[in-house]
Amino acid sequence: MKNIKRRQFLAQSSAVAVSAAAVLPRSGSGQDSPAEKLNLAVIGCTNQGGAIGSQAIKNSLTHCVALCDVVPSRAEGLKAKMKGQCDDAVVFDDFREMFTKMAGKIDVCTIGVPDHAHFPIAMLAMSLGINVYVEKPLAHTFEECELLMAAEQKYNVKCQMGNQGHSSNQRLQFQSWVDAGIIKNVRRVDACMNKGRRWHPWGDIQSFPAAEKMPQGMNWDVWAGTAPKHPYNGKYDPGNWRGWYDYGNGAFGDWGPHTLDTVHRFLKLGLPHEIRAEKIEKPNEFIFPHATTIAFDFAERGPDMPAMTINWYDGVKNRPASAEDVDIPSCGKAIFSDDLTFVGGTHSASLKIVGGERQDDVKASLPELPESETSTNHMNNFLRAAAGLDSYCNSSFAVSGPLTQVFMLGCIAQRLGENLQFDTKTKQITNNARANELLKGHAPRPGWEEYYKLA
């Protein structure tokens, strides 16, 4: 691997300063493994963070040198689970301290933390020349996605968002069917997530919850990061943050990346010009609604890609009307073109042709899936790209950033319950001042502003 000049970000209590640091050179062999292993840091060591961290630790391309979690005992728990594979990893409860002390010793990191904390960690790592794997959704706001995409280019690092199906045969199937003209002239997609969510039993929240005793040793200030810092409560951590506007992105941000990634990428959707809040069940000022139907209108993109609409349905009983005619999974989608209908699930689930004038002819001549070195395990693709063994990450920020921005627009419509007009050139919401402010979200807390200046 080539030498990478890194800037060492020195976090202090009241300000953040930037200075220069360098990494020891690692020579790439161009063969099946690098001359040296990639030094790995795992940030977020429980739940999904622990799952992706475990995948990275077990990969033959890595050597884990650091574990970081706001509750250090969770990092120690991951050590125990890995049974000797990361015993010498240094444990931190603050990613800023970890990067200050070890930036020159880290080549790659996984980031599996609440949505609101993705951005500062990823920005700091990228500014240091560290390759990053960020669990989906990419960030917490539209603007954060924009800055992460810019940073990916500026710092020339390998970046992967954790929508794992984008390294599966499902991606290759969709791409090959578009290339073969099987998927074309799509007018509508109905996508849904009809499972219960953590916040559904909470009822009508009237305020932020009262303070509770934190887990022993928890670094709550780092957990809050750039977001508003409310007193600790179990309705925030672990996992419950998904339902709060301040910290999560609801069902859409959670499942959209696994459901609509190939539709967005290979139908070249870009950003919608209108977002319509067609149903909001139990709206709330603090948490996401219990059920929503949000429609996204996209302009024509060229031959065989007419203007089209994506309809998103979440909520236990909020099923698409089309589900009465085609068997859409509770987490899945139906794709309607001029002469074919497709149904598929999420992640690596394949598409099926279930209707349309051309279905008999098309089913008789489906293309074989192409052989590809990047049809692989998603984590392995990231690590191989970081090691110079794959040329690109399948869900780089250039790919996953605009996808996530669609979800961020949908989350704003869910929150406000209003239709939004979006200028795709200026990337501004033109008919609602508050909605336009939410493209940025909350101003960062004092002491956390510097991350927004690194792109």
XYZ file of C-alpha atoms in Angstrom:
455
model
C 0.000 0.000 0.000
C 1.149 3.478 -0.771
C 2.194 5.991 1.866
C -0.703 8.083 3.123
C -0.192 11.491 4.718
C -2.500 11.773 7.655
C -3.613 14.718 9.706
C -3.746 13.987 13.373
C -6.837 15.473 14.967
C -6.151 16.492 18.584
C -9.390 16.555 20.563
C -9.450 18.812 23.619
C -12.196 19.690 26.066
C -13.107 23.006 24.471
C -11.685 22.902 20.937
C -10.302 20.632 18.240
C -7.018 21.312 16.500
C -5.503 19.684 13.422
C -1.856 18.769 12.908
C 0.106 16.437 10.654
C 1.074 12.829 11.129
C 2.226 9.993 8.904
C 1.791 6.274 8.625
C 4.519 3.738 8.143
C 4.509 2.575 4.527
C 2.793 -0.692 3.668
C 3.778 -2.210 0.342
C 1.008 -3.742 -1.770
C 1.813 -6.975 -3.565
C -1.108 -7.021 -6.016
C -1.606 -10.692 -5.130
C -4.270 -12.355 -2.976
C -3.092 -10.742 0.238
C -1.178 -7.588 1.130
C 2.429 -7.747 2.245
C 1.244 -6.665 5.695
C -2.120 -6.887 7.382
C -4.392 -3.897 7.710
C -4.408 -2.484 11.216
C -8.064 -2.383 12.286
C -10.000 -0.298 14.798
C -13.552 -1.332 15.728
C -15.752 1.565 16.871
C -18.986 0.386 18.436
C -18.616 -3.081 19.931
C -22.154 -4.285 20.594
C -25.271 -5.126 18.548
C -24.665 -4.388 14.845
C -21.392 -2.644 15.648
C -20.160 -5.818 17.269
C -21.416 -7.900 14.346
C -19.561 -5.941 11.667
C -16.550 -5.559 13.959
C -16.413 -9.325 14.417
C -16.492 -9.835 10.656
C -13.568 -7.470 10.225
C -11.562 -8.998 13.077
C -11.979 -12.508 11.680
C -10.915 -11.470 8.176
C -7.469 -12.715 7.191
C -6.518 -9.254 5.904
C -6.697 -7.529 9.302
C -4.998 -7.247 12.639
C -7.175 -5.565 15.274
C -5.212 -2.945 17.218
C -8.002 -0.947 18.903
C -11.545 -1.324 20.215
C -13.660 1.709 21.051
C -17.020 1.849 22.788
C -18.624 4.460 25.031
C -19.125 1.610 27.523
C -15.650 0.018 27.737
C -17.024 -3.231 29.149
C -18.745 -3.773 25.806
C -15.359 -3.630 24.094
C -14.002 -6.109 26.620
C -17.000 -8.304 25.888
C -16.146 -8.295 22.192
C -12.584 -9.271 23.072
C -13.882 -12.249 25.007
C -16.224 -13.230 22.204
C -13.385 -13.202 19.667
C -11.418 -15.721 21.762
C -7.866 -14.539 21.328
C -8.205 -12.782 17.972
C -7.868 -9.267 19.398
C -6.412 -9.713 22.886
C -3.739 -7.061 22.329
C -6.210 -4.423 21.073
C -6.192 -1.224 23.147
C -9.619 -0.261 24.554
C -10.942 3.324 24.430
C -14.222 4.981 25.367
C -13.623 8.055 23.166
C -12.845 7.785 19.435
C -11.063 11.154 19.571
C -8.570 9.895 22.122
C -8.092 6.712 20.122
C -7.273 8.602 16.934
C -5.045 11.068 18.788
C -2.952 8.255 20.241
C -3.129 5.674 17.455
C -3.968 7.378 14.135
C -0.609 6.417 12.639
C -1.224 2.767 13.548
C -4.715 2.404 12.060
C -5.434 1.643 8.388
C -9.145 0.776 8.500
C -12.011 1.150 10.923
C -15.580 -0.053 11.271
C -18.194 2.371 12.601
C -21.236 0.680 14.119
C -22.760 3.304 16.410
C -26.064 5.262 16.515
C -26.934 7.130 13.312
C -26.187 10.574 14.737
C -22.619 9.543 15.624
C -21.613 8.191 12.201
C -20.599 11.567 10.825
C -18.006 12.895 13.295
C -16.236 9.550 13.576
C -16.131 8.985 9.825
C -15.008 12.538 9.074
C -12.189 12.397 11.583
C -11.016 8.987 10.362
C -11.109 10.025 6.715
C -9.179 13.231 7.438
C -6.454 11.005 8.890
C -6.321 8.878 5.734
C -8.096 5.949 7.380
C -10.432 3.809 5.268
C -13.925 3.595 6.781
C -16.791 1.109 6.846
C -19.899 2.927 8.119
C -23.037 1.002 9.002
C -26.187 2.220 7.254
C -27.699 4.760 6.992
C -24.604 6.712 6.057
C -25.360 9.703 8.296
C -28.101 11.486 10.195
C -28.785 14.451 7.906
C -28.786 15.347 4.228
C -25.893 17.781 4.708
C -23.763 15.229 6.540
C -24.082 12.918 3.533
C -22.998 15.757 1.264
C -19.908 16.405 3.381
C -18.976 12.726 3.606
C -19.144 12.390 -0.169
C -16.849 15.399 -0.522
C -14.433 14.007 2.064
C -14.235 10.654 0.277
C -12.894 12.497 -2.761
C -10.717 14.922 -0.831
C -8.878 12.342 1.239
C -8.825 9.579 -1.412
C -9.772 6.819 1.018
C -11.847 3.681 0.526
C -15.328 3.986 2.006
C -18.154 1.507 2.333
C -21.672 1.908 3.706
C -23.002 -1.207 5.403
C -25.960 -2.130 3.189
C -24.649 -5.662 2.893
C -26.845 -6.803 -0.007
C -24.985 -4.444 -2.310
C -22.144 -6.961 -2.477
C -24.431 -9.913 -3.208
C -25.774 -11.573 -6.334
C -28.921 -9.496 -5.833
C -26.980 -6.431 -6.968
C -25.496 -8.289 -9.927
C -28.915 -9.657 -10.898
C -30.531 -6.216 -10.897
C -27.667 -4.667 -12.825
C -27.600 -7.443 -15.439
C -31.377 -7.285 -15.897
C -31.183 -3.536 -16.499
C -28.303 -4.012 -18.944
C -30.269 -6.740 -20.773
C -33.379 -4.567 -21.073
C -35.466 -6.773 -18.786
C -35.898 -4.003 -16.226
C -36.826 -0.855 -18.145
C -39.588 1.729 -18.328
C -40.257 1.428 -14.599
C -43.084 3.749 -13.559
C -43.609 2.832 -9.905
C -42.025 1.012 -6.981
C -43.990 0.100 -3.856
C -41.633 -0.654 -0.955
C -42.561 -1.527 2.605
C -41.328 -2.356 6.082
C -44.269 -3.753 8.062
C -42.638 -5.064 11.222
C -43.042 -3.478 14.652
C -40.471 -0.939 15.757
C -38.938 -0.267 19.165
C -40.801 3.016 19.650
C -44.273 1.707 18.798
C -45.068 0.619 22.402
C -44.097 4.029 23.818
C -47.360 5.643 22.825
C -47.658 9.418 22.449
C -44.391 10.802 23.821
C -44.895 14.283 25.310
C -41.316 15.080 26.335
C -37.815 13.669 26.480
C -37.588 10.980 29.178
C -36.301 11.668 32.686
C -32.755 10.856 33.726
C -31.921 7.283 34.680
C -28.794 5.651 36.029
C -26.283 5.064 33.251
C -24.449 1.801 32.656
C -21.261 1.742 34.687
C -18.406 3.600 33.017
C -20.506 5.040 30.167
C -19.103 8.080 28.361
C -22.416 9.813 27.709
C -20.842 12.987 26.343
C -19.176 11.045 23.522
C -22.381 9.058 22.934
C -24.262 12.332 22.357
C -21.485 13.671 20.125
C -22.602 16.450 17.806
C -26.295 15.941 18.712
C -28.300 17.449 21.597
C -27.260 15.945 24.933
C -30.307 14.846 26.901
C -29.991 13.051 30.261
C -29.324 9.342 29.879
C -32.358 7.081 29.654
C -32.805 3.502 28.514
C -35.136 4.757 25.808
C -32.013 6.004 24.032
C -29.433 3.264 24.512
C -28.892 0.527 23.561
C -30.722 0.459 20.237
C -33.726 2.600 21.139
C -32.127 5.711 19.631
C -33.550 4.668 16.242
C -36.960 6.129 17.069
C -35.840 9.638 18.112
C -35.493 12.468 15.604
C -32.406 13.689 17.477
C -30.535 10.408 17.078
C -32.078 8.032 14.529
C -33.755 7.852 11.138
C -36.733 5.639 11.880
C -37.834 2.620 9.880
C -37.019 4.271 6.560
C -33.403 5.042 7.395
C -33.008 1.585 8.896
C -34.544 -0.520 6.105
C -34.514 1.700 3.039
C -30.791 1.031 2.404
C -31.478 -2.708 2.241
C -34.608 -2.400 0.108
C -34.068 0.342 -2.464
C -30.315 0.370 -3.062
C -30.311 -1.367 -6.458
C -33.458 0.447 -7.608
C -31.827 3.777 -6.842
C -28.440 2.975 -8.323
C -29.250 1.157 -11.546
C -32.333 3.167 -12.440
C -30.137 6.253 -11.971
C -32.694 7.985 -9.800
C -30.582 10.652 -8.152
C -32.743 12.917 -5.976
C -36.527 13.399 -6.090
C -38.135 16.714 -7.044
C -41.169 16.136 -4.837
C -41.697 14.228 -1.583
C -45.294 13.707 -0.475
C -46.420 12.761 3.029
C -49.530 10.776 2.134
C -50.126 9.130 5.518
C -48.833 9.926 8.988
C -50.171 7.764 11.819
C -49.635 9.122 15.349
C -47.392 12.081 14.511
C -45.108 13.199 17.305
C -42.674 16.036 17.997
C -40.016 13.708 19.445
C -40.225 10.257 17.855
C -41.064 8.918 14.415
C -44.715 8.150 13.623
C -46.106 4.645 14.063
C -46.877 4.358 10.347
C -46.188 6.473 7.287
C -46.718 6.449 3.552
C -44.252 8.703 1.747
C -44.108 9.138 -2.038
C -41.034 10.286 -3.990
C -41.318 11.619 -7.524
C -38.258 11.350 -9.780
C -37.799 13.006 -13.154
C -37.100 11.233 -16.436
C -33.450 10.203 -16.701
C -33.164 9.182 -20.366
C -34.199 6.362 -22.735
C -36.115 3.574 -20.973
C -36.053 5.568 -17.724
C -39.254 7.624 -17.577
C -40.453 9.713 -14.672
C -41.336 7.392 -11.806
C -42.543 7.265 -8.220
C -41.372 5.307 -5.190
C -44.031 4.756 -2.540
C -42.682 3.879 0.908
C -44.917 2.209 3.519
C -43.896 1.559 7.116
C -46.047 0.494 10.047
C -47.358 -2.933 11.020
C -50.624 -2.757 9.081
C -49.667 -0.134 6.518
C -49.419 -2.377 3.466
C -49.299 -1.217 -0.169
C -52.585 -1.655 -1.991
C -50.635 -3.583 -4.649
C -49.933 -6.293 -2.056
C -53.482 -7.520 -2.705
C -52.448 -8.437 -6.255
C -48.779 -9.428 -5.877
C -47.079 -11.146 -2.956
C -44.856 -8.396 -1.535
C -42.844 -9.507 1.528
C -43.429 -7.598 4.773
C -39.991 -6.143 4.150
C -39.671 -5.825 0.401
C -40.802 -4.208 -2.822
C -42.792 -4.516 -6.013
C -41.477 -2.930 -9.220
C -43.945 -2.014 -11.959
C -42.741 -1.359 -15.509
C -44.780 -0.953 -18.681
C -44.863 -4.689 -19.375
C -43.358 -6.547 -16.416
C -43.889 -6.719 -12.656
C -41.128 -7.763 -10.254
C -41.191 -8.629 -6.564
C -38.213 -8.799 -4.226
C -37.184 -8.652 -0.594
C -34.250 -6.933 1.087
C -30.513 -7.483 1.478
C -29.429 -10.321 -0.838
C -32.930 -11.541 -1.785
C -33.340 -12.037 -5.543
C -36.021 -10.485 -7.718
C -38.808 -12.579 -9.234
C -40.845 -11.787 -12.329
C -44.492 -12.175 -11.306
C -46.498 -10.545 -14.086
C -46.631 -8.569 -17.303
C -46.951 -9.104 -21.035
C -43.312 -10.090 -21.524
C -42.912 -12.461 -18.606
C -42.983 -15.738 -20.585
C -40.481 -14.522 -23.171
C -38.204 -12.963 -20.590
C -38.175 -15.958 -18.245
C -37.015 -18.135 -21.108
C -33.915 -16.043 -21.755
C -32.662 -14.626 -18.461
C -28.996 -13.646 -18.562
C -26.483 -15.546 -16.491
C -25.064 -13.540 -13.627
C -21.644 -12.141 -14.527
C -18.557 -13.362 -12.772
C -17.177 -10.541 -10.668
C -14.407 -10.211 -8.145
C -16.590 -7.688 -6.346
C -19.496 -10.113 -5.890
C -18.420 -11.074 -2.438
C -18.958 -10.591 1.239
C -19.530 -6.867 1.834
C -16.892 -6.558 4.536
C -14.416 -8.536 2.476
C -14.982 -6.223 -0.475
C -14.215 -3.221 1.739
C -11.062 -4.727 3.192
C -9.818 -5.929 -0.184
C -10.354 -2.443 -1.596
C -8.474 -0.910 1.348
C -5.634 -3.373 0.723
C -5.518 -2.572 -2.983
C -6.827 -5.995 -4.005
C -10.226 -4.780 -5.267
C -10.445 -1.605 -7.308
C -13.507 -0.161 -5.572
C -16.031 -0.542 -2.778
C -19.433 -1.683 -3.963
C -21.271 0.837 -1.769
C -18.812 3.715 -1.767
C -20.061 7.044 -0.463
C -20.400 8.249 -4.059
C -22.995 5.472 -4.453
C -24.523 5.333 -0.975
C -24.499 9.070 -0.276
C -27.234 10.103 -2.750
C -29.206 6.985 -1.779
C -29.106 7.998 1.872
C -30.077 11.554 0.979
C -33.352 10.213 -0.416
C -34.032 8.663 2.993
C -33.138 11.895 4.767
C -35.695 13.764 2.644
C -38.262 11.110 3.492
C -37.508 11.425 7.205
C -38.151 15.165 7.025
C -41.516 14.535 5.371
C -42.331 11.949 8.063
C -41.423 14.400 10.797
C -43.366 17.379 9.454
C -46.185 15.508 7.730
C -46.028 17.917 4.792
C -45.344 17.723 1.067
C -41.964 19.057 0.017
C -40.710 20.575 -3.215
C -37.007 19.880 -3.756
C -34.717 21.649 -6.211
C -32.342 18.898 -7.363
C -29.809 21.422 -8.708
C -29.473 23.674 -5.675
C -30.332 20.814 -3.265
C -32.742 22.974 -1.338
C -36.340 22.489 -0.203
C -38.138 25.432 -1.763
C -41.611 25.443 -0.188
C -40.950 24.939 3.521
C -38.378 26.911 5.522
C -38.316 24.541 8.500
C -37.906 21.522 6.244
C -35.020 23.242 4.495
C -33.345 23.871 7.860
C -33.700 20.173 8.662
C -31.431 19.353 5.729
C -28.712 20.403 8.190
C -30.505 19.465 11.386
C -29.381 20.705 14.789
C -26.351 22.926 15.040
C -23.506 20.850 16.497
C -22.915 21.125 20.234
C -20.139 23.488 21.327
C -16.784 21.755 20.909
C -18.067 19.509 18.106
C -18.173 22.032 15.255
C -14.795 21.203 13.710
C -15.969 17.973 12.102
C -18.145 19.964 9.713
C -15.078 21.861 8.492
C -13.008 18.861 7.421
C -14.621 18.146 4.054
